[in-house]
Coordinates of C-alpha atoms in Angstrom, one line a residue:
Chain A
X687 CA 20.3 -13.3 4.5
X688 CA 19.0 -11.4 7.5
X689 CA 15.9 -9.4 6.9
X690 CA 17.0 -6.8 9.4
X691 CA 20.1 -5.9 7.4
X692 CA 17.9 -5.6 4.3
X693 CA 15.5 -3.3 6.0
X694 CA 18.4 -1.2 7.4
X695 CA 20.0 -1.0 3.9
X696 CA 16.6 -0.1 2.3
X697 CA 15.9 2.7 4.8
X698 CA 19.5 4.0 4.6
X699 CA 19.2 4.1 0.8
X700 CA 15.8 5.8 0.8
X701 CA 17.0 8.4 3.4
X702 CA 20.1 9.2 1.4
X703 CA 17.8 10.3 -1.5
X704 CA 15.0 11.9 0.5
X705 CA 13.6 14.1 -2.3
X706 CA 13.8 11.3 -4.8
X707 CA 12.2 8.8 -2.5
X708 CA 9.5 11.3 -1.5
X709 CA 8.6 12.1 -5.1
X710 CA 8.4 8.5 -6.0
X711 CA 6.3 7.6 -3.0
X712 CA 4.0 10.6 -3.8
X713 CA 2.4 8.6 -6.7
X714 CA 1.5 5.9 -4.3
X715 CA 0.5 8.3 -1.6
X716 CA -2.0 10.0 -3.9
X717 CA -3.4 6.8 -5.2
X718 CA -3.9 5.2 -1.7
X719 CA -5.1 8.5 -0.2
X720 CA -7.8 8.7 -3.0
X721 CA -9.0 5.1 -2.4
X722 CA -9.0 5.5 1.4
X723 CA -10.8 8.8 1.2
X724 CA -13.5 7.5 -1.1
X725 CA -13.9 4.2 0.7
X726 CA -14.2 6.0 4.1
X727 CA -16.9 8.3 2.9
X728 CA -18.8 5.6 1.0
X729 CA -18.5 3.2 3.9
X730 CA -19.7 5.9 6.3
X731 CA -22.8 6.3 4.1
X732 CA -23.4 2.6 4.0
X733 CA -23.2 2.4 7.8
X734 CA -25.7 5.1 8.1
X735 CA -28.2 3.8 5.5
X736 CA -28.0 0.3 7.1
X737 CA -28.5 1.8 10.5
X738 CA -31.5 3.8 9.4
X739 CA -33.2 1.0 7.6
X740 CA -32.7 -1.3 10.5
X741 CA -34.4 1.3 12.6
X742 CA -37.6 1.1 10.6
X743 CA -37.3 -2.7 10.8
X744 CA -37.4 -5.6 8.6
X745 CA -41.2 -5.4 8.3
X746 CA -41.1 -2.0 6.6
X747 CA -42.5 -2.0 3.1
X748 CA -42.8 1.0 0.8
X749 CA -44.8 1.3 -2.4
X750 CA -43.9 4.1 -4.8
X751 CA -45.2 5.0 -8.2
X752 CA -42.8 4.2 -10.9
X753 CA -42.8 6.4 -13.9
X754 CA -42.0 4.5 -17.1
X755 CA -40.1 6.4 -19.6
X756 CA -41.1 5.5 -23.1
X757 CA -39.1 6.3 -26.2
X758 CA -39.6 9.4 -28.2
X759 CA -43.1 9.6 -29.7
X760 CA -44.5 7.0 -27.4
X761 CA -47.4 7.9 -25.3
X762 CA -46.5 8.3 -21.7
X763 CA -48.7 6.2 -19.6
X764 CA -50.3 8.0 -16.8
X765 CA -48.9 6.6 -13.6
X766 CA -51.1 6.7 -10.6
X767 CA -50.8 5.5 -7.1
X768 CA -53.5 6.7 -4.8
X769 CA -54.7 6.4 -1.3
X770 CA -57.6 4.3 -2.7
X771 CA -55.0 1.8 -3.7
X772 CA -53.7 2.0 -0.1
X773 CA -57.1 1.4 1.3
X774 CA -57.6 -1.5 -1.0
X775 CA -54.3 -3.0 0.3
X776 CA -55.4 -2.5 3.8
X777 CA -58.7 -4.3 3.1
X778 CA -57.6 -7.1 0.9
X779 CA -54.0 -8.0 1.7
X780 CA -53.4 -10.2 4.7
X781 CA -50.8 -9.4 7.4
X782 CA -50.8 -5.6 6.8
X783 CA -50.6 -4.3 10.3
X784 CA -50.4 -0.6 9.5
X785 CA -50.5 1.6 6.4
X786 CA -50.1 5.3 5.8
X787 CA -50.0 7.4 2.7
X788 CA -47.3 10.0 2.3
X789 CA -47.1 13.0 0.1
X790 CA -44.5 15.7 0.7
X791 CA -43.1 18.8 -0.7
X792 CA -41.1 21.9 0.4
X793 CA -43.6 24.4 1.6
X794 CA -43.3 27.9 3.0
X795 CA -44.4 28.1 6.6
X796 CA -45.0 31.4 8.5
X797 CA -45.2 32.1 12.2
X798 CA -45.9 35.8 13.0
X799 CA -43.3 37.7 10.9
X800 CA -41.0 34.7 10.4
X801 CA -40.8 32.4 7.4
X802 CA -39.2 29.1 6.8
X803 CA -39.3 26.4 4.1
X804 CA -39.4 22.9 5.7
X805 CA -40.7 19.7 4.1
X806 CA -44.4 19.3 4.7
X807 CA -45.7 15.7 4.9
X808 CA -49.2 14.7 4.5
X809 CA -49.7 11.4 6.3
X810 CA -52.2 9.6 8.4
X811 CA -52.2 8.7 12.1
X812 CA -50.2 5.5 11.6
X813 CA -47.2 7.3 10.2
X814 CA -45.2 7.5 13.6
X815 CA -45.6 3.8 14.2
X816 CA -44.9 2.7 10.6
X817 CA -41.7 4.8 10.6
X818 CA -40.8 4.3 14.3
X819 CA -40.5 8.1 14.6
X820 CA -42.7 9.5 17.4
X821 CA -43.8 12.7 19.1
X822 CA -41.9 13.9 22.0
X823 CA -44.4 16.5 23.4
X824 CA -48.1 16.8 22.8
X825 CA -49.6 14.2 20.4
X826 CA -49.7 13.1 16.8
X827 CA -53.0 13.6 15.0
X828 CA -55.7 10.9 15.5
X829 CA -58.2 9.1 13.3
X830 CA -60.7 11.7 14.5
X831 CA -58.5 14.6 13.4
X832 CA -58.2 13.0 10.0
X833 CA -61.9 12.4 9.6
X834 CA -62.7 16.0 10.7
X835 CA -60.0 17.3 8.3
X836 CA -58.7 19.2 11.3
X837 CA -56.2 22.0 10.7
X838 CA -53.6 20.5 13.0
X839 CA -49.9 20.1 12.6
X840 CA -47.0 18.2 14.3
X841 CA -43.6 19.9 13.8
X842 CA -39.9 19.0 14.2
X843 CA -37.5 20.7 16.5
X844 CA -35.7 22.6 13.7
X845 CA -39.0 24.1 12.5
X846 CA -39.5 25.5 16.0
X847 CA -36.0 26.9 16.1
X848 CA -36.2 28.5 12.7
X849 CA -39.6 30.1 13.3
X850 CA -38.6 31.0 16.9
X851 CA -41.9 29.7 18.4
X852 CA -41.6 30.2 22.2
X853 CA -44.4 27.8 23.2
X854 CA -45.1 25.4 20.2
X855 CA -48.1 23.5 21.5
X856 CA -51.2 25.5 20.6
X857 CA -49.3 28.0 18.5
X858 CA -50.8 28.9 15.1
X859 CA -48.7 28.7 12.0
X860 CA -49.5 29.3 8.3
X861 CA -48.7 26.8 5.6
X862 CA -49.9 27.6 2.0
X863 CA -52.5 30.1 3.3
X864 CA -54.0 27.7 5.7
X865 CA -53.7 28.2 9.4
X866 CA -52.6 25.2 11.5
X867 CA -52.6 24.7 15.2
X868 CA -49.5 22.8 16.4
X869 CA -50.6 19.8 18.6
X870 CA -47.3 18.0 18.9
X871 CA -43.5 18.2 18.6
X872 CA -41.5 15.3 17.1
X873 CA -38.6 13.7 19.0
X874 CA -35.1 14.7 17.9
X875 CA -33.9 12.5 15.0
X876 CA -30.9 14.4 13.5
X877 CA -29.8 14.6 9.9
X878 CA -28.8 11.9 7.5
X879 CA -28.2 11.8 3.7
X880 CA -28.5 15.5 3.5
X881 CA -32.0 15.5 4.9
X882 CA -32.8 17.1 8.3
X883 CA -35.4 14.8 9.9
X884 CA -36.0 17.5 12.4
X885 CA -37.0 20.0 9.7
X886 CA -40.3 18.4 8.9
X887 CA -43.9 19.4 9.5
X888 CA -46.7 16.8 9.5
X889 CA -50.3 17.5 8.6
X890 CA -53.3 15.2 8.0
X891 CA -53.2 13.6 4.6
X892 CA -56.4 15.1 3.2
X893 CA -55.4 18.6 4.5
X894 CA -52.1 18.3 2.7
X895 CA -53.9 17.5 -0.6
X896 CA -55.5 20.9 -0.2
X897 CA -52.1 22.5 -0.1
X898 CA -50.4 20.4 -2.8
X899 CA -53.4 20.2 -5.1
X900 CA -55.4 17.2 -6.4
X901 CA -52.6 16.1 -8.7
X902 CA -50.6 15.1 -5.7
X903 CA -53.3 12.6 -4.9
X904 CA -52.2 10.5 -7.9
X905 CA -48.6 10.3 -6.7
X906 CA -48.9 8.9 -3.3
X907 CA -46.3 6.8 -1.5
X908 CA -47.6 4.1 0.7
X909 CA -45.7 3.0 3.8
X910 CA -46.6 -0.3 5.4
X911 CA -45.7 -2.3 8.4
X912 CA -46.2 -6.0 7.8
X913 CA -47.5 -8.1 10.8
X914 CA -44.2 -10.0 11.1
X915 CA -41.0 -10.5 9.1
X916 CA -42.1 -13.9 7.8
X917 CA -45.1 -12.4 6.1
X918 CA -43.1 -9.6 4.3
X919 CA -42.7 -11.6 1.0
X920 CA -46.4 -12.7 1.0
X921 CA -47.5 -9.1 1.6
X922 CA -45.2 -7.9 -1.1
X923 CA -46.5 -10.4 -3.6
X924 CA -50.2 -9.8 -2.7
X925 CA -49.7 -6.0 -3.1
X926 CA -48.2 -6.6 -6.5
X927 CA -51.1 -8.8 -7.6
X928 CA -53.7 -6.4 -6.2
X929 CA -52.2 -3.3 -7.7
X930 CA -51.6 -4.9 -11.2
X931 CA -55.3 -5.8 -11.2
X932 CA -56.4 -2.3 -10.0
X933 CA -54.2 -0.6 -12.5
X934 CA -55.3 -2.9 -15.3
X935 CA -51.8 -4.0 -16.2
X936 CA -51.6 -6.7 -18.8
X937 CA -49.7 -9.9 -18.2
X938 CA -46.9 -8.7 -20.4
X939 CA -46.6 -5.2 -19.2
X940 CA -44.3 -4.0 -16.4
X941 CA -45.5 -2.6 -13.1
X942 CA -46.2 1.1 -12.8
X943 CA -45.2 0.9 -9.2
X944 CA -42.4 -0.5 -7.1
X945 CA -42.7 -2.4 -3.9
X946 CA -39.6 -1.9 -1.8
X947 CA -38.8 -4.0 1.2
X948 CA -35.9 -3.2 3.4
X949 CA -33.6 -5.7 1.8
X950 CA -34.2 -4.2 -1.6
X951 CA -33.8 -0.6 -0.4
X952 CA -30.5 -1.8 1.2
X953 CA -29.5 -3.6 -2.0
X954 CA -30.3 -0.5 -4.1
X955 CA -28.1 1.8 -2.0
X956 CA -25.4 -0.9 -1.7
X957 CA -25.3 -1.3 -5.5
X958 CA -25.1 2.4 -6.0
X959 CA -22.2 2.7 -3.5
X960 CA -20.6 -0.3 -5.1
X961 CA -20.7 1.4 -8.5
X962 CA -19.1 4.5 -7.0
X963 CA -16.4 2.5 -5.3
X964 CA -15.8 0.5 -8.5
X965 CA -15.4 3.6 -10.7
X966 CA -13.1 5.2 -8.2
X967 CA -11.2 2.0 -7.7
X968 CA -10.5 1.8 -11.4
X969 CA -9.1 5.3 -11.4
X970 CA -7.0 4.6 -8.4
X971 CA -5.8 1.4 -10.1
X972 CA -4.5 3.5 -12.9
X973 CA -2.9 5.9 -10.5
X974 CA -1.1 3.1 -8.7
X975 CA 0.0 1.6 -12.0
X976 CA 1.6 4.9 -12.9
X977 CA 3.1 5.2 -9.4
X978 CA 4.5 1.6 -9.9
X979 CA 6.2 2.6 -13.1
X980 CA 7.7 5.5 -11.2
X981 CA 9.0 3.1 -8.6
X982 CA 10.5 0.8 -11.3
X983 CA 12.1 3.8 -12.9
X984 CA 13.7 5.0 -9.7
X985 CA 14.8 1.5 -8.8
X986 CA 16.5 1.1 -12.2
X987 CA 18.4 4.4 -11.5
X988 CA 19.2 3.2 -8.0
X989 CA 20.6 -0.1 -9.3
X990 CA 22.8 1.6 -11.8
X991 CA 24.1 4.1 -9.3
X992 CA 24.8 1.3 -6.8
X993 CA 26.5 -1.0 -9.2
X994 CA 29.7 -0.7 -7.2
X995 CA 27.9 -1.5 -4.0
X996 CA 26.4 -4.6 -5.6
X997 CA 29.9 -5.6 -6.7
X998 CA 31.3 -5.2 -3.2
X999 CA 28.4 -7.2 -1.7
X1000 CA 29.0 -10.0 -4.1
X1001 CA 32.7 -10.0 -3.5
X1002 CA 32.1 -10.6 0.2
X1003 CA 29.7 -13.5 -0.5
X1004 CA 26.3 -12.0 -1.3
X1005 CA 24.3 -14.5 -3.4
X1006 CA 22.0 -13.5 -6.3
X1007 CA 19.1 -14.1 -4.0
X1008 CA 20.5 -11.7 -1.4
X1009 CA 20.8 -8.9 -3.9
X1010 CA 17.4 -9.6 -5.3
X1011 CA 15.8 -9.5 -1.9
X1012 CA 17.7 -6.4 -1.0
X1013 CA 16.4 -4.4 -3.9
X1014 CA 12.9 -5.9 -3.7
X1015 CA 12.6 -4.9 -0.1
X1016 CA 13.7 -1.4 -1.0
X1017 CA 11.0 -1.2 -3.6
X1018 CA 8.4 -2.6 -1.3
X1019 CA 9.5 -0.2 1.5
X1020 CA 9.1 2.7 -0.9
X1021 CA 5.6 1.5 -1.9
X1022 CA 4.6 0.7 1.7
X1023 CA 5.8 4.0 3.2
X1024 CA 3.7 5.6 0.4
X1025 CA 0.8 3.3 1.4
X1026 CA 1.0 4.2 5.1
X1027 CA 1.3 8.0 4.5
X1028 CA -1.5 7.7 1.9
X1029 CA -3.8 5.9 4.3
X1030 CA -3.3 8.5 6.9
X1031 CA -3.8 11.3 4.4
X1032 CA -6.8 9.6 2.8
X1033 CA -8.5 9.2 6.2
X1034 CA -7.8 12.9 7.0
X1035 CA -9.1 14.0 3.6
X1036 CA -12.2 11.8 4.1
X1037 CA -12.9 13.2 7.5
X1038 CA -12.4 16.8 6.4
X1039 CA -14.5 16.3 3.3
X1040 CA -17.4 15.0 5.3
X1041 CA -17.1 18.0 7.6
X1042 CA -17.0 20.5 4.8
X1043 CA -19.8 19.1 2.5
X1044 CA -23.2 20.7 2.9
X1045 CA -25.8 18.6 4.6
X1046 CA -25.0 16.1 7.3
X1047 CA -22.9 13.3 5.9
X1048 CA -22.1 10.4 8.2
X1049 CA -18.7 10.3 9.8
X1050 CA -15.9 8.9 7.7
X1051 CA -15.3 5.3 8.4
X1052 CA -12.2 3.4 7.3
X1053 CA -12.9 -0.4 7.3
X1054 CA -10.0 -2.6 8.2
X1055 CA -10.3 -4.4 4.9
X1056 CA -9.6 -1.2 3.0
X1057 CA -6.4 -0.6 5.0
X1058 CA -5.3 -4.3 4.5
X1059 CA -6.2 -4.1 0.8
X1060 CA -4.2 -0.8 0.4
X1061 CA -1.2 -2.2 2.1
X1062 CA -1.4 -5.5 0.2
X1063 CA -1.8 -3.6 -3.0
X1064 CA 1.2 -1.4 -2.3
X1065 CA 3.3 -4.5 -1.5
X1066 CA 2.1 -6.0 -4.8
X1067 CA 3.0 -2.8 -6.6
X1068 CA 6.5 -2.9 -4.9
X1069 CA 7.0 -6.5 -5.9
X1070 CA 5.7 -6.3 -9.5
X1071 CA 7.6 -3.1 -10.3
X1072 CA 10.6 -3.9 -8.1
X1073 CA 11.3 -7.4 -9.5
X1074 CA 12.8 -6.3 -12.8
X1075 CA 15.3 -3.8 -11.4
X1076 CA 16.1 -6.2 -8.5
X1077 CA 16.8 -9.1 -10.8
X1078 CA 18.9 -6.8 -13.0
X1079 CA 20.9 -6.0 -9.9
X1080 CA 21.2 -9.7 -8.9
X1081 CA 22.4 -10.7 -12.3
X1082 CA 25.3 -8.2 -12.4
X1083 CA 28.7 -9.7 -13.0
X1084 CA 30.7 -9.1 -9.8
X1085 CA 33.9 -8.3 -11.7
X1086 CA 32.2 -5.7 -14.0
X1087 CA 30.3 -4.3 -11.0
X1088 CA 33.5 -3.9 -9.0
X1089 CA 35.1 -2.1 -11.9
X1090 CA 32.2 0.3 -12.2
X1091 CA 32.9 3.9 -11.2
Chain B
X804 CA 47.5 -31.1 -1.1
X805 CA 48.3 -27.5 -1.5
X806 CA 45.8 -24.8 -0.5
X807 CA 45.6 -23.5 -4.0
X808 CA 46.2 -25.8 -7.0
X809 CA 45.9 -24.4 -10.5
X810 CA 46.4 -26.9 -13.4
X811 CA 46.5 -25.8 -17.1
X812 CA 44.2 -22.8 -16.4
X813 CA 43.2 -20.8 -19.5
X814 CA 40.9 -17.8 -19.6
X815 CA 39.7 -16.6 -23.0
X816 CA 37.7 -13.5 -23.6
X817 CA 35.9 -12.4 -26.6
X818 CA 36.5 -8.8 -27.3
X819 CA 34.6 -7.8 -30.4
X820 CA 35.6 -10.4 -32.9
X821 CA 38.9 -11.1 -31.3
X822 CA 39.8 -13.8 -28.8
X823 CA 42.0 -12.5 -26.0
X824 CA 43.9 -15.2 -24.1
X825 CA 44.2 -13.5 -20.7
X826 CA 45.5 -16.6 -19.1
X827 CA 47.3 -19.2 -21.3
X828 CA 48.0 -22.3 -19.3
X829 CA 48.9 -21.4 -15.8
X830 CA 50.0 -24.0 -13.2
X831 CA 50.4 -22.7 -9.7
X832 CA 50.5 -24.2 -6.2
X833 CA 50.1 -22.0 -3.1
X834 CA 50.7 -23.6 0.3
X835 CA 49.0 -22.7 3.5
X836 CA 50.9 -19.9 5.1
X837 CA 52.5 -18.7 1.9
X838 CA 53.2 -15.0 1.3
X839 CA 52.9 -14.6 -2.4
X840 CA 53.2 -11.6 -4.7
X841 CA 51.9 -11.9 -8.3
X842 CA 53.7 -9.4 -10.5
X843 CA 53.4 -8.3 -14.1
X844 CA 52.8 -5.3 -16.3
X845 CA 49.3 -4.3 -17.2
X846 CA 47.8 -6.8 -19.7
X847 CA 49.9 -9.6 -18.3
X848 CA 46.9 -11.4 -16.9
X849 CA 47.4 -10.8 -13.2
X850 CA 44.0 -9.2 -12.7
X851 CA 42.4 -12.2 -14.4
X852 CA 44.4 -14.6 -12.2
X853 CA 43.3 -12.6 -9.2
X854 CA 39.6 -12.8 -10.1
X855 CA 40.0 -16.5 -10.7
X856 CA 41.8 -17.0 -7.4
X857 CA 39.1 -14.9 -5.7
X858 CA 36.3 -17.1 -7.2
X859 CA 34.8 -14.0 -8.9
X860 CA 35.3 -15.9 -12.2
X861 CA 35.8 -19.4 -13.4
X862 CA 38.5 -20.7 -15.8
X863 CA 37.6 -21.4 -19.5
X864 CA 39.8 -24.5 -19.3
X865 CA 41.9 -26.2 -16.6
X866 CA 41.2 -26.9 -13.0
X867 CA 41.3 -24.9 -9.8
X868 CA 41.2 -26.6 -6.4
X869 CA 40.8 -24.4 -3.4
X870 CA 41.2 -26.2 -0.1
X871 CA 40.4 -29.4 -2.0
X872 CA 37.2 -28.1 -3.6
X873 CA 37.0 -28.1 -7.4
X874 CA 36.0 -24.4 -8.0
X875 CA 35.7 -24.7 -11.8
X876 CA 32.6 -27.0 -11.4
X877 CA 30.8 -24.7 -9.0
X878 CA 27.6 -22.8 -9.5
X879 CA 27.2 -19.1 -8.9
X880 CA 25.6 -19.8 -5.5
X881 CA 28.5 -22.0 -4.4
X882 CA 31.1 -19.5 -5.6
X883 CA 29.3 -16.9 -3.5
X884 CA 29.6 -19.2 -0.5
X885 CA 33.3 -19.8 -1.2
X886 CA 34.0 -16.0 -1.5
X887 CA 32.2 -15.6 1.8
X888 CA 34.0 -18.3 3.8
X889 CA 37.4 -18.8 2.1
X890 CA 38.4 -15.5 0.5
X891 CA 39.2 -12.1 2.0
X892 CA 39.5 -9.4 -0.6
X893 CA 41.4 -6.2 -0.2
X894 CA 41.1 -3.8 -3.1
X895 CA 43.1 -0.8 -4.3
X896 CA 40.1 1.5 -4.0
X897 CA 39.2 0.1 -0.6
X898 CA 35.6 -0.6 -1.7
X899 CA 33.9 0.2 1.5
X900 CA 30.1 0.9 1.5
X901 CA 29.4 4.6 1.9
X902 CA 27.0 5.7 4.7
X903 CA 27.8 2.6 6.6
X904 CA 29.9 2.6 9.7
X905 CA 33.3 0.9 9.9
X906 CA 31.9 -1.8 12.1
X907 CA 28.9 -2.5 9.8
X908 CA 31.3 -2.7 6.8
X909 CA 33.4 -5.3 8.6
X910 CA 30.2 -7.2 9.6
X911 CA 29.2 -7.5 6.0
X912 CA 30.7 -11.0 5.2
X913 CA 29.2 -12.3 8.5
X914 CA 25.8 -10.9 7.5
X915 CA 25.9 -12.9 4.3
X916 CA 27.3 -15.9 6.2
X917 CA 24.3 -15.8 8.4
X918 CA 26.0 -15.1 11.7
X919 CA 23.8 -13.9 14.5
X920 CA 23.8 -10.2 15.5
X921 CA 25.6 -10.4 18.8
X922 CA 28.4 -12.7 17.5
X923 CA 28.7 -10.5 14.4
X924 CA 29.3 -7.4 16.5
X925 CA 31.8 -9.1 18.6
X926 CA 33.8 -10.6 15.8
X927 CA 33.7 -7.4 13.7
X928 CA 34.9 -5.4 16.8
X929 CA 37.7 -7.9 17.3
X930 CA 38.8 -7.7 13.6
X931 CA 38.9 -3.9 13.9
X932 CA 41.0 -4.2 17.0
X933 CA 43.4 -6.4 15.1
X934 CA 44.0 -3.7 12.5
X935 CA 44.3 -1.0 15.2
X936 CA 41.0 0.7 14.6
X937 CA 39.0 -0.3 17.7
X938 CA 38.2 3.4 18.4
X939 CA 36.9 4.1 14.9
X940 CA 34.1 1.5 14.8
X941 CA 31.3 4.1 14.6
X942 CA 33.0 6.3 11.9
X943 CA 31.7 6.5 8.4
X944 CA 34.3 5.8 5.6
X945 CA 34.3 9.5 4.6
X946 CA 35.4 10.3 8.1
X947 CA 38.5 8.1 7.8
X948 CA 41.9 8.6 6.2
X949 CA 43.0 6.5 3.2
X950 CA 45.1 4.3 5.4
X951 CA 42.3 3.9 7.9
X952 CA 39.9 2.9 5.2
X953 CA 42.3 0.3 3.9
X954 CA 42.6 -1.1 7.5
X955 CA 38.8 -1.3 7.7
X956 CA 38.9 -3.2 4.4
X957 CA 41.5 -5.6 5.8
X958 CA 39.5 -6.1 8.9
X959 CA 36.5 -7.0 6.7
X960 CA 38.7 -9.4 4.7
X961 CA 39.8 -11.0 8.0
X962 CA 36.6 -11.2 9.9
X963 CA 35.4 -14.6 8.5
X964 CA 38.9 -16.2 9.0
X965 CA 39.3 -16.9 5.3
X966 CA 41.8 -19.4 3.8
X967 CA 43.5 -16.6 1.8
X968 CA 43.8 -12.9 1.9
X969 CA 43.7 -11.6 -1.6
X970 CA 45.0 -8.1 -2.0
X971 CA 44.8 -6.3 -5.4
X972 CA 47.3 -3.4 -5.4
X973 CA 46.5 -2.7 -1.7
X974 CA 48.7 0.4 -1.6
X975 CA 48.0 1.8 -5.0
X976 CA 46.0 4.7 -3.6
X977 CA 48.1 5.4 -0.6
X978 CA 51.1 7.6 0.0
X979 CA 54.4 5.9 0.7
X980 CA 54.5 6.1 4.5
X981 CA 50.9 4.9 4.8
X982 CA 51.8 2.1 2.3
X983 CA 54.6 1.0 4.6
X984 CA 52.1 0.8 7.5
X985 CA 49.7 -1.3 5.5
X986 CA 52.4 -3.6 4.3
X987 CA 53.6 -4.0 7.8
X988 CA 50.1 -5.0 8.7
X989 CA 50.2 -7.7 6.0
X990 CA 53.6 -8.9 7.2
X991 CA 52.2 -9.2 10.7
X992 CA 49.1 -11.1 9.5
X993 CA 51.4 -13.4 7.5
X994 CA 53.5 -14.1 10.6
X995 CA 50.2 -14.8 12.4
X996 CA 49.6 -17.7 10.1
X997 CA 47.5 -16.1 7.3
X998 CA 48.0 -17.0 3.7
X999 CA 48.5 -13.7 1.8
X1000 CA 48.4 -13.3 -2.0
X1001 CA 49.4 -9.8 -3.2
X1002 CA 48.8 -8.6 -6.8
X1003 CA 51.1 -5.7 -7.6
X1004 CA 53.3 -4.2 -10.2
X1005 CA 55.6 -2.4 -7.6
X1006 CA 58.8 -4.3 -6.8
X1007 CA 59.2 -2.8 -3.3
X1008 CA 55.7 -3.9 -2.4
X1009 CA 56.4 -7.4 -3.8
X1010 CA 59.6 -7.4 -1.8
X1011 CA 57.5 -8.0 1.3
X1012 CA 56.4 -11.3 0.0
X1013 CA 58.4 -14.5 0.5
X1014 CA 57.7 -15.7 -3.0
X1015 CA 57.3 -13.8 -6.3
X1016 CA 55.4 -15.1 -9.3
X1017 CA 55.7 -13.0 -12.5
X1018 CA 53.2 -13.2 -15.4
X1019 CA 53.7 -12.2 -18.9
X1020 CA 51.1 -12.6 -21.7
X1021 CA 49.1 -14.9 -19.6
X1022 CA 51.9 -17.3 -18.7
X1023 CA 54.0 -17.7 -15.5
X1024 CA 57.5 -16.6 -16.6
X1025 CA 59.2 -16.8 -13.2
X1026 CA 58.5 -18.1 -9.7
X1027 CA 61.2 -17.3 -7.1
X1028 CA 61.4 -17.4 -3.3
X1029 CA 62.8 -14.3 -1.6
X1030 CA 64.8 -16.2 1.0
X1031 CA 64.0 -13.7 3.7

């Protein structure tokens, strides 16, 4: 029979019981809204992480100390990763184009009577090139500044704003009781993952050790640019071999450091996001199951209420299949309307959540697959939970149905 | 061959542990263009006969040929097709779909028959005009009087040009003057060449028909022509 008539009948029936249809669809709306909201936020994050990592390039390699957590009573091995390790890598590993150590911590900074607590990074002169993040005004510190342990600093735009420094270049600021002269201002980078990349202050590595203390020298991160993307794996393997040797790690022991290349950093975040998506997906699945049962319930009521109508339709020649399709379409319509409203609501919730959360989260992004999946799933819910009531309607005996009051 | 041919038709129901013989060996021929009234008190089996004639049900025993087709051998699907093409039902309680305009109600058999939209509108409008309700096409059933509702139901029965019009107590829910109007409409349809079968227990309604078949205890006890 004609689809158009079925759709008309479905909408007429749903409109006739607005409250009931609305409440039934609400289950679906909430389920779909939840999945779309979560997916939009998670996808937005993934977009940003991917974008950021692509920014530093495929040749970016990071080495970080990896604390190993032994069981209770086991002696905690002292994990060390030092700039000596970094210099050894620079000397012995082929295809290392640039390398910089990095230590960081939140530090109180003063300018005249104003105070602020940005992240202070101790790095060397290669940091801007390794991280593809450069100075806008003035200059970054040089090899010479490092060797002389010069008390110079390069600051981000937010630091200047917070401290209200009218003319930054040449200004003197205090960090941890040490006076620094500002020699450069970083380009604007913006925020991501809750971190303000403009709220940073860079000082020479050795100088930073003076602020953070000698212990910080054992917990250094190393950031490396490989010569080219083909050599990334070789560089990674050589670093592993070299560091295992330097750290006296036995053949059966695990590394006390991690070498992260861009692919792995991406994979790590992707896996994290996948787990989040999976957990939420499971919850949403249960929500939709409950919503589906709601639809089945209401459809059963609807079939009973409309027994007479079914009898009339059969008496003028409706086949079983016609009645089945009619009620199935009604169930699917109910689920799909819920899906459409839920998608819109979910997107709105995602967008608002991103705006309201502290830190700078990436804009919500709803991928097409999520919408298609949501609609597909709603249709499936409609079919699965509509088929029983619909077949019940289709099997009604026309004589009995006509007699029903 | 007659339009309707019933031979030795029996219909047995199981009610609880008892077997009820609703029809007990009915033979009946209805010719094309007949105007037939089936009479009988309640429990005589006339409703069962009506359901069989209307292909809503099949006989337990015996044969039913409608327009040369053996109905008793048909599947549910085929019966639905026969109801759609060959039968026009008119019920005591009108049985119109609520929240559906008169025109859409009349279109219903054409929808299930697979007629295209434009032709459907045209034929439904024509059928409404035939019963004198051309100006009520957009009205909902609850905006129409009882007589008007029954006219819409008759238009719906007519719209697919069925072989028989099957009317079950068509005036049972109407006052006497409206009843006369509706019966006049059946008379007119009969004169126009339609085969009409009325099921009624009211003699003055049956008097409109040219032939009266009376049932008692599932058997035909009389079959007379009115001679008018």
